[in-house]
Amino acid sequence: MIRWLRSLMFLAFNMTLVIPYATVILLLFWAPRSWPYAVCVNYCSLALWSGRFFCGMKFEVEGYENLPDQPSVIMMKHTSTLETYGHVPLFPRTAWVVKKSILYVPIIGWAMAIALDPIAIDRGAGGRAVKQVIRQGKERLADGVWVTVYPEGTRVKADETRKYGVSGAALAREAGAPIVPVAHNAGDLWQRREFVKRPGTVRFVIGPPIDAAAQSPKETNLIVQNWIESTMHEISTAYQTKDPS
């Protein structure tokens, strides 16, 4: 019951903040992109703080020394909502690859479109979506903006993995950019479609950069997936509980 109440306070706090913050971003539609992005970073930082304050969800990052100096493609495990806003204050300015329908959400989706300048794709578009990610991703990287890809395409259960989509690896190869693999155990504390959040520490692990030009995108995907999934076995209790070894 206590966790439920704490989770309710966490939700109420963030819902109270998100509309004013989104409104400020909308009012900055005329400004340089760095201005609404700074507002977004501030909100995401507050959301991380509120998770710790209300629910005991602490946050630590490992592997900052692995971040390249040049704009890169982040390929990240996707098991929770926490990593979507949680990684924003932790990395250089980044554009997300998202499903197009998110940007149609009144106020919040509109603000996301302005602040994050995302690459909005139709998941059912197949090869056209991959080409879109490559084309627009190269533009973002050339402008000094990193690109965040969730290669599984959607949130998965904390102990599961799906086939990794090829768009992130293809973009990195075409743009000559490194891939930064990221694993985390946020799903141990906050699973998809779950209201109650559990206390604990979210470990956010940044892996060594991967050269996408050294092999085909499919081979690169396997390298990225092997690193992320092996790291998940090390840091996630859900993986460790499922894996009898």
Coordinates of C-alpha atoms in Angstrom, one line a residue:
M1 CA 0.0 0.0 0.0
I2 CA 2.9 2.4 0.8
R3 CA 4.5 1.8 -2.5
W4 CA 1.2 2.4 -4.3
L5 CA 0.8 5.7 -2.5
R6 CA 4.3 6.7 -3.3
S7 CA 3.8 5.8 -6.9
L8 CA 0.6 7.9 -7.0
M9 CA 2.5 10.9 -5.6
F10 CA 5.2 10.4 -8.2
L11 CA 2.7 10.3 -11.0
A12 CA 0.8 13.3 -9.6
F13 CA 4.0 15.3 -9.3
N14 CA 5.1 14.6 -12.9
M15 CA 1.7 15.2 -14.4
T16 CA 1.5 18.5 -12.6
L17 CA 4.8 19.6 -14.1
V18 CA 4.6 18.2 -17.6
I19 CA 1.8 20.4 -18.9
P20 CA 3.5 23.7 -17.8
Y21 CA 6.9 22.5 -19.1
A22 CA 5.3 21.4 -22.4
T23 CA 3.5 24.8 -22.7
V24 CA 6.8 26.7 -22.2
I25 CA 8.4 24.6 -24.9
L26 CA 5.5 25.3 -27.3
L27 CA 5.9 29.0 -26.6
L28 CA 9.5 28.7 -27.6
F29 CA 8.7 27.4 -31.1
W30 CA 10.4 30.5 -32.6
A31 CA 13.6 30.1 -30.6
P32 CA 16.9 28.3 -31.4
R33 CA 16.5 24.5 -30.8
S34 CA 18.8 24.6 -27.9
W35 CA 16.3 26.6 -25.8
P36 CA 13.4 24.2 -25.8
Y37 CA 15.8 21.3 -25.5
A38 CA 17.2 22.9 -22.3
V39 CA 13.7 23.1 -20.9
C40 CA 13.2 19.5 -21.7
V41 CA 16.5 18.5 -20.0
N42 CA 15.4 20.4 -16.9
Y43 CA 12.1 18.6 -16.8
C44 CA 13.7 15.2 -17.3
S45 CA 16.2 16.0 -14.4
L46 CA 13.3 16.8 -12.2
A47 CA 11.5 13.6 -13.2
L48 CA 14.6 11.6 -12.2
W49 CA 14.8 13.4 -8.9
S50 CA 11.1 12.8 -8.2
G51 CA 11.6 9.0 -8.8
R52 CA 14.2 9.0 -6.2
F53 CA 12.3 11.2 -3.7
F54 CA 8.9 9.5 -3.9
C55 CA 9.7 6.0 -4.9
G56 CA 13.4 5.4 -3.9
M57 CA 14.5 4.8 -7.5
K58 CA 18.1 5.9 -7.4
F59 CA 20.2 6.3 -10.6
E60 CA 23.8 5.7 -11.4
V61 CA 25.8 5.7 -14.6
E62 CA 28.8 3.6 -15.5
G63 CA 31.0 4.0 -18.5
Y64 CA 31.0 7.7 -19.2
E65 CA 34.6 7.3 -20.4
N66 CA 33.2 5.3 -23.3
L67 CA 31.4 8.2 -24.9
P68 CA 33.1 9.3 -28.2
D69 CA 33.9 12.9 -28.8
Q70 CA 31.8 12.9 -32.1
P71 CA 28.0 12.7 -32.4
S72 CA 27.1 9.0 -32.2
V73 CA 24.2 6.6 -32.5
I74 CA 22.9 5.4 -29.1
M75 CA 21.3 1.9 -29.2
M76 CA 19.5 1.3 -25.9
K77 CA 17.6 -1.4 -24.2
H78 CA 13.9 -0.5 -23.8
T79 CA 12.1 -2.0 -20.8
S80 CA 10.6 1.0 -19.0
T81 CA 9.5 4.6 -19.3
L82 CA 12.3 5.6 -17.0
E83 CA 15.1 5.3 -19.6
T84 CA 13.3 7.4 -22.1
Y85 CA 13.4 10.6 -20.0
G86 CA 16.3 9.4 -17.8
H87 CA 18.9 9.4 -20.5
V88 CA 18.2 12.9 -21.7
P89 CA 20.2 14.7 -19.0
L90 CA 23.0 12.1 -19.2
F91 CA 24.0 12.4 -22.9
P92 CA 24.8 15.2 -25.3
R93 CA 21.8 16.6 -27.1
T94 CA 20.0 13.7 -28.8
A95 CA 17.1 13.1 -31.2
W96 CA 15.0 10.0 -30.7
V97 CA 13.6 7.6 -33.3
V98 CA 9.9 7.4 -32.3
K99 CA 6.7 6.2 -33.7
K100 CA 4.9 9.0 -35.5
S101 CA 1.7 8.7 -33.5
I102 CA 3.4 9.9 -30.3
L103 CA 3.8 13.4 -31.8
Y104 CA 0.0 13.6 -32.3
V105 CA -0.6 13.6 -28.5
P106 CA -1.9 17.1 -27.7
I107 CA 0.6 19.5 -26.0
I108 CA 3.0 16.8 -24.8
G109 CA 3.6 15.2 -28.3
W110 CA 3.7 18.7 -29.9
A111 CA 6.3 19.8 -27.3
M112 CA 8.4 16.7 -27.9
A113 CA 8.4 17.5 -31.6
I114 CA 9.9 20.9 -30.9
A115 CA 12.3 20.1 -28.1
L116 CA 13.7 16.8 -29.4
D117 CA 13.4 17.1 -33.1
P118 CA 12.7 13.4 -33.3
I119 CA 12.8 11.1 -36.3
A120 CA 9.1 10.1 -36.4
I121 CA 8.5 6.8 -38.3
D122 CA 5.7 4.6 -39.3
R123 CA 6.6 1.2 -37.8
G124 CA 4.7 -0.6 -40.5
A125 CA 6.6 1.1 -43.3
G126 CA 9.5 -1.5 -43.3
G127 CA 12.3 -0.5 -45.6
R128 CA 10.9 3.0 -46.1
A129 CA 11.2 3.6 -42.3
V130 CA 14.8 2.4 -42.4
K131 CA 15.6 4.8 -45.3
Q132 CA 14.0 7.6 -43.4
V133 CA 16.1 6.9 -40.2
I134 CA 19.2 6.9 -42.4
R135 CA 18.3 10.1 -44.2
Q136 CA 17.1 12.2 -41.2
G137 CA 19.6 10.6 -38.9
K138 CA 22.5 11.7 -41.1
E139 CA 21.1 15.2 -41.0
R140 CA 20.9 15.2 -37.1
L141 CA 24.5 13.8 -36.8
A142 CA 25.8 16.4 -39.2
D143 CA 24.3 19.1 -37.0
G144 CA 26.1 17.7 -34.0
V145 CA 23.0 16.0 -32.5
W146 CA 23.2 12.4 -31.3
V147 CA 20.5 9.9 -32.4
T148 CA 18.9 7.5 -29.9
V149 CA 17.5 4.3 -31.2
Y150 CA 15.6 1.6 -29.3
P151 CA 16.4 -1.3 -31.6
E152 CA 13.7 -3.6 -30.2
G153 CA 11.2 -1.1 -31.5
T154 CA 9.0 -1.1 -28.3
R155 CA 9.2 -1.7 -24.6
V156 CA 9.7 -5.4 -23.7
K157 CA 9.4 -7.2 -20.4
A158 CA 12.4 -6.8 -18.1
D159 CA 13.7 -10.3 -18.8
E160 CA 13.0 -10.5 -22.6
T161 CA 14.6 -9.5 -25.8
R162 CA 13.3 -9.0 -29.3
K163 CA 14.9 -9.1 -32.7
Y164 CA 16.9 -5.9 -33.1
G165 CA 15.9 -3.6 -36.0
V166 CA 18.6 -2.7 -38.5
S167 CA 18.0 1.0 -38.8
G168 CA 20.4 2.1 -36.1
A169 CA 23.3 0.0 -37.4
A170 CA 22.5 1.1 -41.0
L171 CA 22.5 4.8 -40.0
A172 CA 25.8 4.5 -38.2
R173 CA 27.4 2.8 -41.2
E174 CA 26.1 5.3 -43.7
A175 CA 27.0 8.3 -41.5
G176 CA 30.4 7.0 -40.4
A177 CA 29.4 7.4 -36.8
P178 CA 30.1 5.1 -33.8
I179 CA 27.4 3.1 -32.0
V180 CA 27.2 3.5 -28.3
P181 CA 25.4 0.5 -26.8
V182 CA 23.5 1.1 -23.5
A183 CA 22.1 -1.4 -21.0
H184 CA 20.2 -0.7 -17.9
N185 CA 18.0 -2.5 -15.3
A186 CA 15.2 0.1 -15.1
G187 CA 12.7 -2.7 -15.8
D188 CA 13.5 -4.3 -12.5
L189 CA 12.0 -1.3 -10.7
W190 CA 9.4 -0.1 -13.2
Q191 CA 8.1 -2.5 -15.7
R192 CA 6.0 -1.6 -18.8
R193 CA 2.3 -1.0 -18.1
E194 CA 3.1 -1.1 -14.3
F195 CA 1.9 1.5 -11.9
V196 CA 3.8 0.6 -8.8
K197 CA 7.5 1.5 -8.8
R198 CA 10.0 -0.4 -6.5
P199 CA 12.9 1.2 -4.7
G200 CA 16.4 0.3 -5.7
T201 CA 19.2 1.5 -8.0
V202 CA 19.0 1.7 -11.7
R203 CA 22.4 1.0 -13.2
F204 CA 22.8 2.7 -16.6
V205 CA 25.8 1.0 -18.3
I206 CA 27.5 2.7 -21.4
G207 CA 29.5 0.2 -23.4
P208 CA 32.6 0.8 -25.6
P209 CA 31.8 2.4 -29.0
I210 CA 31.3 0.0 -31.8
D211 CA 32.6 0.7 -35.4
A212 CA 29.7 0.1 -37.7
A213 CA 31.9 0.4 -40.8
A214 CA 33.8 -2.8 -40.0
Q215 CA 31.0 -5.2 -40.9
S216 CA 27.4 -5.3 -42.4
P217 CA 24.5 -3.8 -40.4
K218 CA 23.2 -7.2 -39.6
E219 CA 26.6 -8.3 -38.2
T220 CA 26.8 -5.0 -36.3
N221 CA 23.4 -5.7 -34.8
L222 CA 24.5 -9.0 -33.5
I223 CA 27.6 -7.4 -31.8
V224 CA 25.4 -4.7 -30.2
Q225 CA 22.7 -7.2 -29.1
N226 CA 25.3 -9.6 -27.7
W227 CA 26.9 -6.8 -25.6
I228 CA 23.6 -5.4 -24.4
E229 CA 22.1 -8.8 -23.5
S230 CA 25.2 -10.1 -21.8
T231 CA 25.4 -6.9 -19.8
M232 CA 21.7 -7.3 -18.9
H233 CA 22.5 -10.7 -17.4
E234 CA 25.1 -9.0 -15.2
I235 CA 22.9 -6.1 -13.9
S236 CA 19.3 -7.1 -14.1
T237 CA 17.7 -9.3 -11.4
A238 CA 14.9 -10.2 -13.9
Y239 CA 17.5 -11.7 -16.2
Q240 CA 19.3 -13.5 -13.4
T241 CA 16.1 -14.9 -12.0
K242 CA 15.0 -16.2 -15.4
D243 CA 18.4 -17.6 -16.4
P244 CA 19.0 -20.9 -14.4
S245 CA 22.7 -20.5 -15.0

